[in-house]
Amino acid sequence: MIYMDNAATTKITPAVIQAMCLCMENTWYNPSSLYAPAQRAAEALRDARARIAACLNASPDEIIFTSGGSESDNQAILSTAWAGARTGKRHIISTAFEHHAVLHTLEKLEREGYEVELLDVHFNGIISAAQVERAIREDTCLVTVMYANNEIGSIQPISEIGAVCREKGVTFHTDAVQAAGHLPIDVKAQNIDLLSLSAHKFHGPKGIGVLYARKGIPVTRLIEGGEQERGRRAGTENVPAIIGMAAALEESCSHMSENTGKLTTLRDQLIAGLSQIPRAVLNGSLENRLPGNVNLSFAGIEGESLVLLLDRHGICTSTGSACTAQSLSPSHVLLAIGRTHCEAVGALRLSLDANNTQADVDEVLRAVPELVKGLRRNRSGVVW
Ligand SMILES: *Cc1c(COP(=O)(O)O)cnc(C)c1O
């Protein structure tokens, strides 16, 4: 089996499984309880929080544990919007190619009377700090721009956008779910106020994530209940998952540079090889691209058919976001960068990790051209 869908989720590493199992066996107590064994669980939680904070150059009390990237995005955006409304600021800036956890939250706010401005994305999948600067108004309460796009892998100039927002006094949130473990994150140097992470995108467990909130940035809780997470997120902490997340983040950050070299080589071979297919177009930027991301459109086919045929060859891929895979509407990301409907439905995304090999790449480069040719021939008997 060849797994090339790491943007959807990643395999948990043995070290992470071991850390989680040890915790489930030994420190399964409620960290809020008073007796000694529970205090060991509280200590393990503190340790994980400090290690995660260190990976981001944050302080431990700026780390809020959530159920994942979606919840972190929701909480960051809603909290800031509510705080904005209290001072008459109801204008929010974002982009048209954010994850649905961001876009659907913004749509909800729009229905509640907020004004949401989605910046146009350049055809290479990147927006500029100058675009953000031009869009900021007196009543802007939030700028939310993702660090790296989950479908086309394009990397945004987060530090520059952060600097603009800081100068103008506007809160800046970034969805860094796809960046974590692949790109350096330094919340201080990059002027980030709020940042979302999800463990299962960097070889940790599902259902656990982080909302980083800079000291002084108001965060309102979405989940009412106990006083966990300093009153910012109720519910007994998922200690094993949090410990697994800390191990996974440390592991992926410590291997970042060696993995980047390896992945970039494999990625560029795939892009070069698949670009030979007639009428193939690369989606996203060649230069500012996640090391493991490949996304091309083949006009005249449906990406879903290609994904299903590749599955028969034991190759796991995607058309783009797993969240849109259930619906046959074309990807909002590809439409946002100006792809035609026909191109947008013919997309194939390959997202690699360090377990992928040269043999995997060779196999994909053998399989895809033939399958695309076959799909184009079958469609209405016309040979494209
Ligand atoms: C996967 C993903 C999310 C959602 O994270 P979950 O932990 O699955 O809720 C949000 N944003 C981006 C960019 C993602 O890739």
Short mmCIF file of N, CA and C in Angstrom, two decimals, residues 109-253:
data_model
loop_
_atom_site.label_atom_id
_atom_site.label_comp_id
_atom_site.label_asym_id
_atom_site.label_seq_id
_atom_site.Cartn_x
_atom_site.Cartn_y
_atom_site.Cartn_z
N LEU A 109 -20.94 34.16 11.22
CA LEU A 109 -20.81 35.53 11.74
C LEU A 109 -21.46 36.54 10.78
N GLU A 110 -21.34 36.27 9.49
CA GLU A 110 -21.96 37.16 8.50
C GLU A 110 -23.48 37.20 8.70
N ARG A 111 -24.05 36.03 8.95
CA ARG A 111 -25.49 35.97 9.18
C ARG A 111 -25.88 36.72 10.45
N GLU A 112 -24.89 36.88 11.36
CA GLU A 112 -25.16 37.60 12.62
C GLU A 112 -24.82 39.08 12.52
N GLY A 113 -24.51 39.54 11.29
CA GLY A 113 -24.31 40.98 11.10
C GLY A 113 -22.87 41.44 10.98
N TYR A 114 -21.91 40.53 11.00
CA TYR A 114 -20.51 40.94 10.79
C TYR A 114 -20.28 41.12 9.29
N GLU A 115 -19.28 41.94 8.97
CA GLU A 115 -18.91 42.12 7.56
C GLU A 115 -17.61 41.36 7.31
N VAL A 116 -17.68 40.35 6.45
CA VAL A 116 -16.52 39.51 6.18
C VAL A 116 -15.99 39.83 4.79
N GLU A 117 -14.71 40.14 4.72
CA GLU A 117 -14.09 40.46 3.44
C GLU A 117 -13.08 39.38 3.12
N LEU A 118 -13.32 38.64 2.03
CA LEU A 118 -12.40 37.56 1.63
C LEU A 118 -11.47 38.10 0.55
N LEU A 119 -10.18 38.12 0.82
CA LEU A 119 -9.22 38.65 -0.14
C LEU A 119 -9.08 37.70 -1.33
N ASP A 120 -8.87 38.30 -2.50
CA ASP A 120 -8.63 37.49 -3.71
C ASP A 120 -7.28 36.81 -3.58
N VAL A 121 -7.24 35.56 -3.98
CA VAL A 121 -5.98 34.82 -3.92
C VAL A 121 -5.35 34.85 -5.30
N HIS A 122 -4.07 35.18 -5.36
CA HIS A 122 -3.31 35.17 -6.62
C HIS A 122 -3.38 33.75 -7.20
N PHE A 123 -3.19 33.60 -8.55
CA PHE A 123 -3.32 32.27 -9.14
C PHE A 123 -2.29 31.27 -8.60
N ASN A 124 -1.20 31.77 -7.99
CA ASN A 124 -0.23 30.84 -7.40
C ASN A 124 -0.63 30.41 -5.98
N GLY A 125 -1.79 30.88 -5.52
CA GLY A 125 -2.29 30.43 -4.22
C GLY A 125 -1.74 31.20 -3.05
N ILE A 126 -1.29 32.44 -3.28
CA ILE A 126 -0.67 33.21 -2.21
C ILE A 126 -1.30 34.61 -2.14
N ILE A 127 -1.54 35.09 -0.93
CA ILE A 127 -1.96 36.48 -0.77
C ILE A 127 -0.79 37.26 -0.17
N SER A 128 -0.82 38.56 -0.32
CA SER A 128 0.32 39.36 0.14
C SER A 128 -0.06 40.17 1.38
N ALA A 129 0.97 40.55 2.13
CA ALA A 129 0.75 41.41 3.30
C ALA A 129 0.19 42.76 2.85
N ALA A 130 0.58 43.20 1.66
CA ALA A 130 0.07 44.49 1.16
C ALA A 130 -1.45 44.43 0.95
N GLN A 131 -1.95 43.29 0.47
CA GLN A 131 -3.40 43.13 0.32
C GLN A 131 -4.10 43.27 1.67
N VAL A 132 -3.51 42.64 2.68
CA VAL A 132 -4.09 42.71 4.02
C VAL A 132 -4.07 44.15 4.51
N GLU A 133 -2.93 44.80 4.31
CA GLU A 133 -2.77 46.18 4.79
C GLU A 133 -3.82 47.10 4.15
N ARG A 134 -4.04 46.93 2.85
CA ARG A 134 -5.02 47.78 2.16
C ARG A 134 -6.44 47.53 2.68
N ALA A 135 -6.70 46.29 3.11
CA ALA A 135 -8.08 45.93 3.49
C ALA A 135 -8.41 46.36 4.93
N ILE A 136 -7.38 46.57 5.76
CA ILE A 136 -7.64 46.88 7.18
C ILE A 136 -8.32 48.24 7.31
N ARG A 137 -9.38 48.27 8.11
CA ARG A 137 -10.12 49.51 8.35
C ARG A 137 -10.14 49.81 9.85
N GLU A 138 -10.72 50.96 10.18
CA GLU A 138 -10.87 51.36 11.58
C GLU A 138 -11.65 50.31 12.38
N ASP A 139 -12.63 49.68 11.70
CA ASP A 139 -13.51 48.75 12.42
C ASP A 139 -13.13 47.28 12.18
N THR A 140 -11.89 47.03 11.73
CA THR A 140 -11.46 45.63 11.56
C THR A 140 -11.07 45.05 12.92
N CYS A 141 -11.69 43.90 13.26
CA CYS A 141 -11.34 43.28 14.54
C CYS A 141 -10.46 42.05 14.37
N LEU A 142 -10.43 41.46 13.19
CA LEU A 142 -9.71 40.19 13.03
C LEU A 142 -9.22 40.02 11.61
N VAL A 143 -7.97 39.52 11.49
CA VAL A 143 -7.45 39.01 10.22
C VAL A 143 -7.17 37.54 10.45
N THR A 144 -7.75 36.66 9.63
CA THR A 144 -7.45 35.23 9.75
C THR A 144 -7.01 34.70 8.39
N VAL A 145 -5.74 34.26 8.33
CA VAL A 145 -5.14 33.76 7.09
C VAL A 145 -4.36 32.49 7.42
N MET A 146 -4.60 31.42 6.69
CA MET A 146 -3.93 30.16 7.00
C MET A 146 -2.44 30.22 6.67
N TYR A 147 -1.64 29.43 7.37
CA TYR A 147 -0.20 29.42 7.17
C TYR A 147 0.13 28.70 5.86
N ALA A 148 -0.44 27.49 5.69
CA ALA A 148 -0.22 26.74 4.45
C ALA A 148 -1.54 26.10 4.06
N ASN A 149 -1.83 26.12 2.77
CA ASN A 149 -3.13 25.61 2.32
C ASN A 149 -3.13 24.07 2.27
N ASN A 150 -4.24 23.49 2.71
CA ASN A 150 -4.32 22.03 2.80
C ASN A 150 -4.48 21.35 1.44
N GLU A 151 -4.97 22.06 0.43
CA GLU A 151 -5.15 21.41 -0.87
C GLU A 151 -3.95 21.63 -1.79
N ILE A 152 -3.52 22.88 -1.91
CA ILE A 152 -2.48 23.19 -2.89
C ILE A 152 -1.13 23.48 -2.24
N GLY A 153 -1.06 23.42 -0.92
CA GLY A 153 0.23 23.51 -0.24
C GLY A 153 0.91 24.87 -0.26
N SER A 154 0.22 25.89 -0.75
CA SER A 154 0.88 27.20 -0.86
C SER A 154 1.09 27.81 0.52
N ILE A 155 2.26 28.41 0.70
CA ILE A 155 2.67 28.97 2.00
C ILE A 155 2.48 30.48 1.97
N GLN A 156 1.80 30.99 2.97
CA GLN A 156 1.49 32.42 3.01
C GLN A 156 2.57 33.19 3.78
N PRO A 157 2.77 34.45 3.46
CA PRO A 157 3.78 35.26 4.16
C PRO A 157 3.27 35.68 5.54
N ILE A 158 3.23 34.70 6.44
CA ILE A 158 2.59 34.87 7.74
C ILE A 158 3.30 35.94 8.59
N SER A 159 4.65 35.94 8.58
CA SER A 159 5.37 36.93 9.40
C SER A 159 5.04 38.34 8.96
N GLU A 160 5.01 38.56 7.64
CA GLU A 160 4.72 39.90 7.12
C GLU A 160 3.29 40.31 7.45
N ILE A 161 2.36 39.37 7.29
CA ILE A 161 0.96 39.68 7.61
C ILE A 161 0.83 39.98 9.10
N GLY A 162 1.53 39.18 9.92
CA GLY A 162 1.52 39.41 11.36
C GLY A 162 2.05 40.79 11.72
N ALA A 163 3.12 41.20 11.03
CA ALA A 163 3.72 42.51 11.32
C ALA A 163 2.73 43.64 10.98
N VAL A 164 2.05 43.50 9.85
CA VAL A 164 1.06 44.52 9.45
C VAL A 164 -0.04 44.60 10.50
N CYS A 165 -0.55 43.45 10.91
CA CYS A 165 -1.65 43.44 11.88
C CYS A 165 -1.21 44.03 13.22
N ARG A 166 0.00 43.66 13.66
CA ARG A 166 0.48 44.16 14.93
C ARG A 166 0.59 45.69 14.90
N GLU A 167 1.11 46.19 13.76
CA GLU A 167 1.29 47.64 13.63
C GLU A 167 -0.05 48.37 13.68
N LYS A 168 -1.08 47.72 13.06
CA LYS A 168 -2.39 48.37 13.00
C LYS A 168 -3.26 48.04 14.21
N GLY A 169 -2.75 47.18 15.10
CA GLY A 169 -3.51 46.83 16.29
C GLY A 169 -4.70 45.93 16.02
N VAL A 170 -4.58 45.09 14.98
CA VAL A 170 -5.67 44.16 14.66
C VAL A 170 -5.22 42.75 15.05
N THR A 171 -6.12 41.99 15.69
CA THR A 171 -5.79 40.62 16.10
C THR A 171 -5.58 39.73 14.87
N PHE A 172 -4.51 38.93 14.91
CA PHE A 172 -4.16 38.07 13.78
C PHE A 172 -4.22 36.60 14.19
N HIS A 173 -5.08 35.84 13.51
CA HIS A 173 -5.17 34.39 13.71
C HIS A 173 -4.65 33.68 12.48
N THR A 174 -3.88 32.60 12.69
CA THR A 174 -3.51 31.75 11.55
C THR A 174 -3.83 30.29 11.85
N ASP A 175 -4.46 29.64 10.87
CA ASP A 175 -4.68 28.20 10.91
C ASP A 175 -3.38 27.57 10.43
N ALA A 176 -2.61 27.04 11.38
CA ALA A 176 -1.29 26.48 11.05
C ALA A 176 -1.34 24.95 11.03
N VAL A 177 -2.53 24.40 10.84
CA VAL A 177 -2.69 22.94 10.93
C VAL A 177 -1.80 22.22 9.93
N GLN A 178 -1.69 22.73 8.71
CA GLN A 178 -0.86 22.04 7.71
C GLN A 178 0.61 22.40 7.83
N ALA A 179 0.90 23.48 8.52
CA ALA A 179 2.29 23.93 8.62
C ALA A 179 3.06 23.19 9.70
N ALA A 180 2.38 22.86 10.79
CA ALA A 180 3.07 22.30 11.96
C ALA A 180 3.86 21.04 11.58
N GLY A 181 5.10 21.02 11.98
CA GLY A 181 5.96 19.88 11.68
C GLY A 181 6.65 19.99 10.34
N HIS A 182 6.18 20.92 9.49
CA HIS A 182 6.79 21.08 8.16
C HIS A 182 7.48 22.43 8.00
N LEU A 183 6.95 23.44 8.70
CA LEU A 183 7.49 24.79 8.58
C LEU A 183 7.75 25.30 9.98
N PRO A 184 8.78 26.13 10.13
CA PRO A 184 9.06 26.66 11.47
C PRO A 184 7.91 27.53 11.97
N ILE A 185 7.59 27.41 13.24
CA ILE A 185 6.58 28.27 13.85
C ILE A 185 7.22 28.95 15.05
N ASP A 186 7.16 30.26 15.09
CA ASP A 186 7.65 31.05 16.21
C ASP A 186 6.64 32.17 16.42
N VAL A 187 5.74 31.95 17.36
CA VAL A 187 4.61 32.88 17.49
C VAL A 187 5.08 34.30 17.82
N LYS A 188 6.22 34.41 18.51
CA LYS A 188 6.70 35.76 18.86
C LYS A 188 7.29 36.44 17.62
N ALA A 189 8.27 35.76 17.00
CA ALA A 189 8.95 36.37 15.84
C ALA A 189 7.95 36.64 14.71
N GLN A 190 6.91 35.81 14.60
CA GLN A 190 5.97 35.94 13.48
C GLN A 190 4.75 36.81 13.82
N ASN A 191 4.76 37.43 14.99
CA ASN A 191 3.67 38.34 15.37
C ASN A 191 2.29 37.69 15.29
N ILE A 192 2.20 36.46 15.80
CA ILE A 192 0.94 35.73 15.75
C ILE A 192 0.20 35.91 17.08
N ASP A 193 -1.08 36.25 17.02
CA ASP A 193 -1.89 36.41 18.23
C ASP A 193 -2.62 35.12 18.58
N LEU A 194 -3.13 34.43 17.56
CA LEU A 194 -3.89 33.20 17.76
C LEU A 194 -3.47 32.21 16.69
N LEU A 195 -3.33 30.94 17.08
CA LEU A 195 -2.85 29.94 16.11
C LEU A 195 -3.49 28.59 16.41
N SER A 196 -3.91 27.91 15.35
CA SER A 196 -4.57 26.60 15.50
C SER A 196 -3.65 25.47 15.05
N LEU A 197 -3.66 24.38 15.84
CA LEU A 197 -2.92 23.16 15.49
C LEU A 197 -3.81 21.95 15.67
N SER A 198 -3.51 20.88 14.95
CA SER A 198 -4.24 19.62 15.10
C SER A 198 -3.24 18.48 15.10
N ALA A 199 -3.26 17.66 16.16
CA ALA A 199 -2.22 16.63 16.33
C ALA A 199 -2.22 15.60 15.21
N HIS A 200 -3.40 15.26 14.67
CA HIS A 200 -3.40 14.15 13.71
C HIS A 200 -2.83 14.53 12.35
N LYS A 201 -2.48 15.81 12.18
CA LYS A 201 -1.81 16.21 10.95
C LYS A 201 -0.28 16.16 11.10
N PHE A 202 0.21 15.92 12.31
CA PHE A 202 1.66 15.75 12.47
C PHE A 202 1.98 14.46 13.25
N HIS A 203 1.31 13.37 12.87
CA HIS A 203 1.61 12.03 13.37
C HIS A 203 1.25 11.85 14.84
N GLY A 204 0.29 12.64 15.31
CA GLY A 204 -0.26 12.45 16.64
C GLY A 204 -1.67 11.87 16.51
N PRO A 205 -2.38 11.76 17.66
CA PRO A 205 -3.73 11.19 17.64
C PRO A 205 -4.79 12.18 17.14
N LYS A 206 -5.93 11.65 16.74
CA LYS A 206 -7.06 12.48 16.31
C LYS A 206 -7.82 13.01 17.53
N GLY A 207 -8.57 14.09 17.30
CA GLY A 207 -9.44 14.60 18.36
C GLY A 207 -8.72 15.42 19.40
N ILE A 208 -7.53 15.90 19.09
CA ILE A 208 -6.83 16.76 20.04
C ILE A 208 -6.08 17.85 19.25
N GLY A 209 -6.10 19.04 19.78
CA GLY A 209 -5.43 20.15 19.10
C GLY A 209 -5.07 21.24 20.09
N VAL A 210 -4.53 22.30 19.55
CA VAL A 210 -4.08 23.43 20.36
C VAL A 210 -4.66 24.71 19.79
N LEU A 211 -5.10 25.57 20.70
CA LEU A 211 -5.29 26.98 20.34
C LEU A 211 -4.25 27.76 21.13
N TYR A 212 -3.31 28.36 20.42
CA TYR A 212 -2.37 29.28 21.07
C TYR A 212 -3.04 30.64 21.11
N ALA A 213 -3.07 31.26 22.29
CA ALA A 213 -3.62 32.61 22.42
C ALA A 213 -2.62 33.46 23.17
N ARG A 214 -2.09 34.46 22.49
CA ARG A 214 -1.08 35.33 23.11
C ARG A 214 -1.66 35.99 24.36
N LYS A 215 -0.80 36.14 25.35
CA LYS A 215 -1.21 36.76 26.61
C LYS A 215 -1.90 38.09 26.30
N GLY A 216 -3.07 38.31 26.87
CA GLY A 216 -3.78 39.58 26.65
C GLY A 216 -4.83 39.51 25.55
N ILE A 217 -4.79 38.46 24.75
CA ILE A 217 -5.82 38.30 23.70
C ILE A 217 -7.02 37.60 24.35
N PRO A 218 -8.19 38.23 24.34
CA PRO A 218 -9.32 37.61 25.04
C PRO A 218 -9.83 36.35 24.32
N VAL A 219 -10.01 35.30 25.10
CA VAL A 219 -10.54 34.05 24.55
C VAL A 219 -11.77 33.65 25.35
N THR A 220 -12.89 33.57 24.68
CA THR A 220 -14.15 33.18 25.31
C THR A 220 -14.36 31.69 25.11
N ARG A 221 -14.88 31.02 26.13
CA ARG A 221 -15.03 29.58 25.94
C ARG A 221 -16.28 29.23 25.13
N LEU A 222 -16.13 28.16 24.35
CA LEU A 222 -17.28 27.64 23.59
C LEU A 222 -17.93 26.51 24.35
N ILE A 223 -17.15 25.82 25.20
CA ILE A 223 -17.64 24.67 25.96
C ILE A 223 -17.76 25.10 27.42
N GLU A 224 -18.98 25.12 27.92
CA GLU A 224 -19.22 25.52 29.32
C GLU A 224 -19.07 24.31 30.24
N GLY A 225 -18.60 24.56 31.44
CA GLY A 225 -18.47 23.47 32.41
C GLY A 225 -17.45 23.85 33.46
N GLY A 226 -16.51 22.94 33.69
CA GLY A 226 -15.49 23.16 34.73
C GLY A 226 -14.49 24.23 34.34
N GLU A 227 -13.51 24.38 35.23
CA GLU A 227 -12.55 25.48 35.07
C GLU A 227 -11.24 25.03 34.41
N GLN A 228 -11.29 23.92 33.66
CA GLN A 228 -10.06 23.46 33.01
C GLN A 228 -9.56 24.52 32.03
N GLU A 229 -8.31 24.40 31.66
CA GLU A 229 -7.67 25.34 30.71
C GLU A 229 -7.88 26.79 31.15
N ARG A 230 -7.71 27.03 32.45
CA ARG A 230 -7.89 28.37 33.05
C ARG A 230 -9.22 29.00 32.64
N GLY A 231 -10.24 28.15 32.61
CA GLY A 231 -11.59 28.64 32.33
C GLY A 231 -11.86 28.91 30.87
N ARG A 232 -10.92 28.53 29.99
CA ARG A 232 -11.12 28.85 28.58
C ARG A 232 -11.65 27.68 27.76
N ARG A 233 -11.70 26.48 28.37
CA ARG A 233 -12.24 25.31 27.66
C ARG A 233 -12.54 24.24 28.70
N ALA A 234 -13.84 24.02 28.95
CA ALA A 234 -14.23 23.07 29.98
C ALA A 234 -14.12 21.64 29.49
N GLY A 235 -14.09 20.71 30.43
CA GLY A 235 -14.05 19.28 30.11
C GLY A 235 -12.77 18.66 30.63
N THR A 236 -12.88 17.44 31.18
CA THR A 236 -11.69 16.75 31.68
C THR A 236 -10.68 16.59 30.55
N GLU A 237 -9.44 16.95 30.83
CA GLU A 237 -8.41 16.93 29.80
C GLU A 237 -8.17 15.52 29.26
N ASN A 238 -7.95 15.42 27.95
CA ASN A 238 -7.63 14.14 27.32
C ASN A 238 -6.12 13.93 27.47
N VAL A 239 -5.73 13.50 28.68
CA VAL A 239 -4.30 13.48 29.01
C VAL A 239 -3.49 12.58 28.06
N PRO A 240 -3.94 11.35 27.77
CA PRO A 240 -3.12 10.52 26.87
C PRO A 240 -2.93 11.17 25.49
N ALA A 241 -3.99 11.75 24.96
CA ALA A 241 -3.89 12.38 23.64
C ALA A 241 -2.98 13.60 23.68
N ILE A 242 -3.06 14.34 24.78
CA ILE A 242 -2.21 15.54 24.92
C ILE A 242 -0.74 15.13 25.00
N ILE A 243 -0.47 14.06 25.74
CA ILE A 243 0.91 13.57 25.85
C ILE A 243 1.39 13.06 24.48
N GLY A 244 0.50 12.38 23.77
CA GLY A 244 0.85 11.92 22.42
C GLY A 244 1.12 13.10 21.50
N MET A 245 0.31 14.14 21.63
CA MET A 245 0.50 15.32 20.78
C MET A 245 1.86 15.98 21.06
N ALA A 246 2.23 16.08 22.33
CA ALA A 246 3.52 16.69 22.68
C ALA A 246 4.66 15.88 22.07
N ALA A 247 4.58 14.55 22.18
CA ALA A 247 5.64 13.70 21.62
C ALA A 247 5.69 13.86 20.11
N ALA A 248 4.52 13.91 19.47
CA ALA A 248 4.47 14.00 18.01
C ALA A 248 5.02 15.34 17.52
N LEU A 249 4.68 16.41 18.22
CA LEU A 249 5.15 17.74 17.78
C LEU A 249 6.67 17.84 17.94
N GLU A 250 7.19 17.35 19.06
CA GLU A 250 8.65 17.38 19.26
C GLU A 250 9.35 16.55 18.19
N GLU A 251 8.79 15.36 17.94
CA GLU A 251 9.41 14.45 16.97
C GLU A 251 9.41 15.09 15.57
N SER A 252 8.27 15.64 15.16
CA SER A 252 8.22 16.17 13.80
C SER A 252 9.06 17.45 13.67
N CYS A 253 9.11 18.25 14.74
CA CYS A 253 9.94 19.47 14.65
C CYS A 253 11.42 19.12 14.63
#
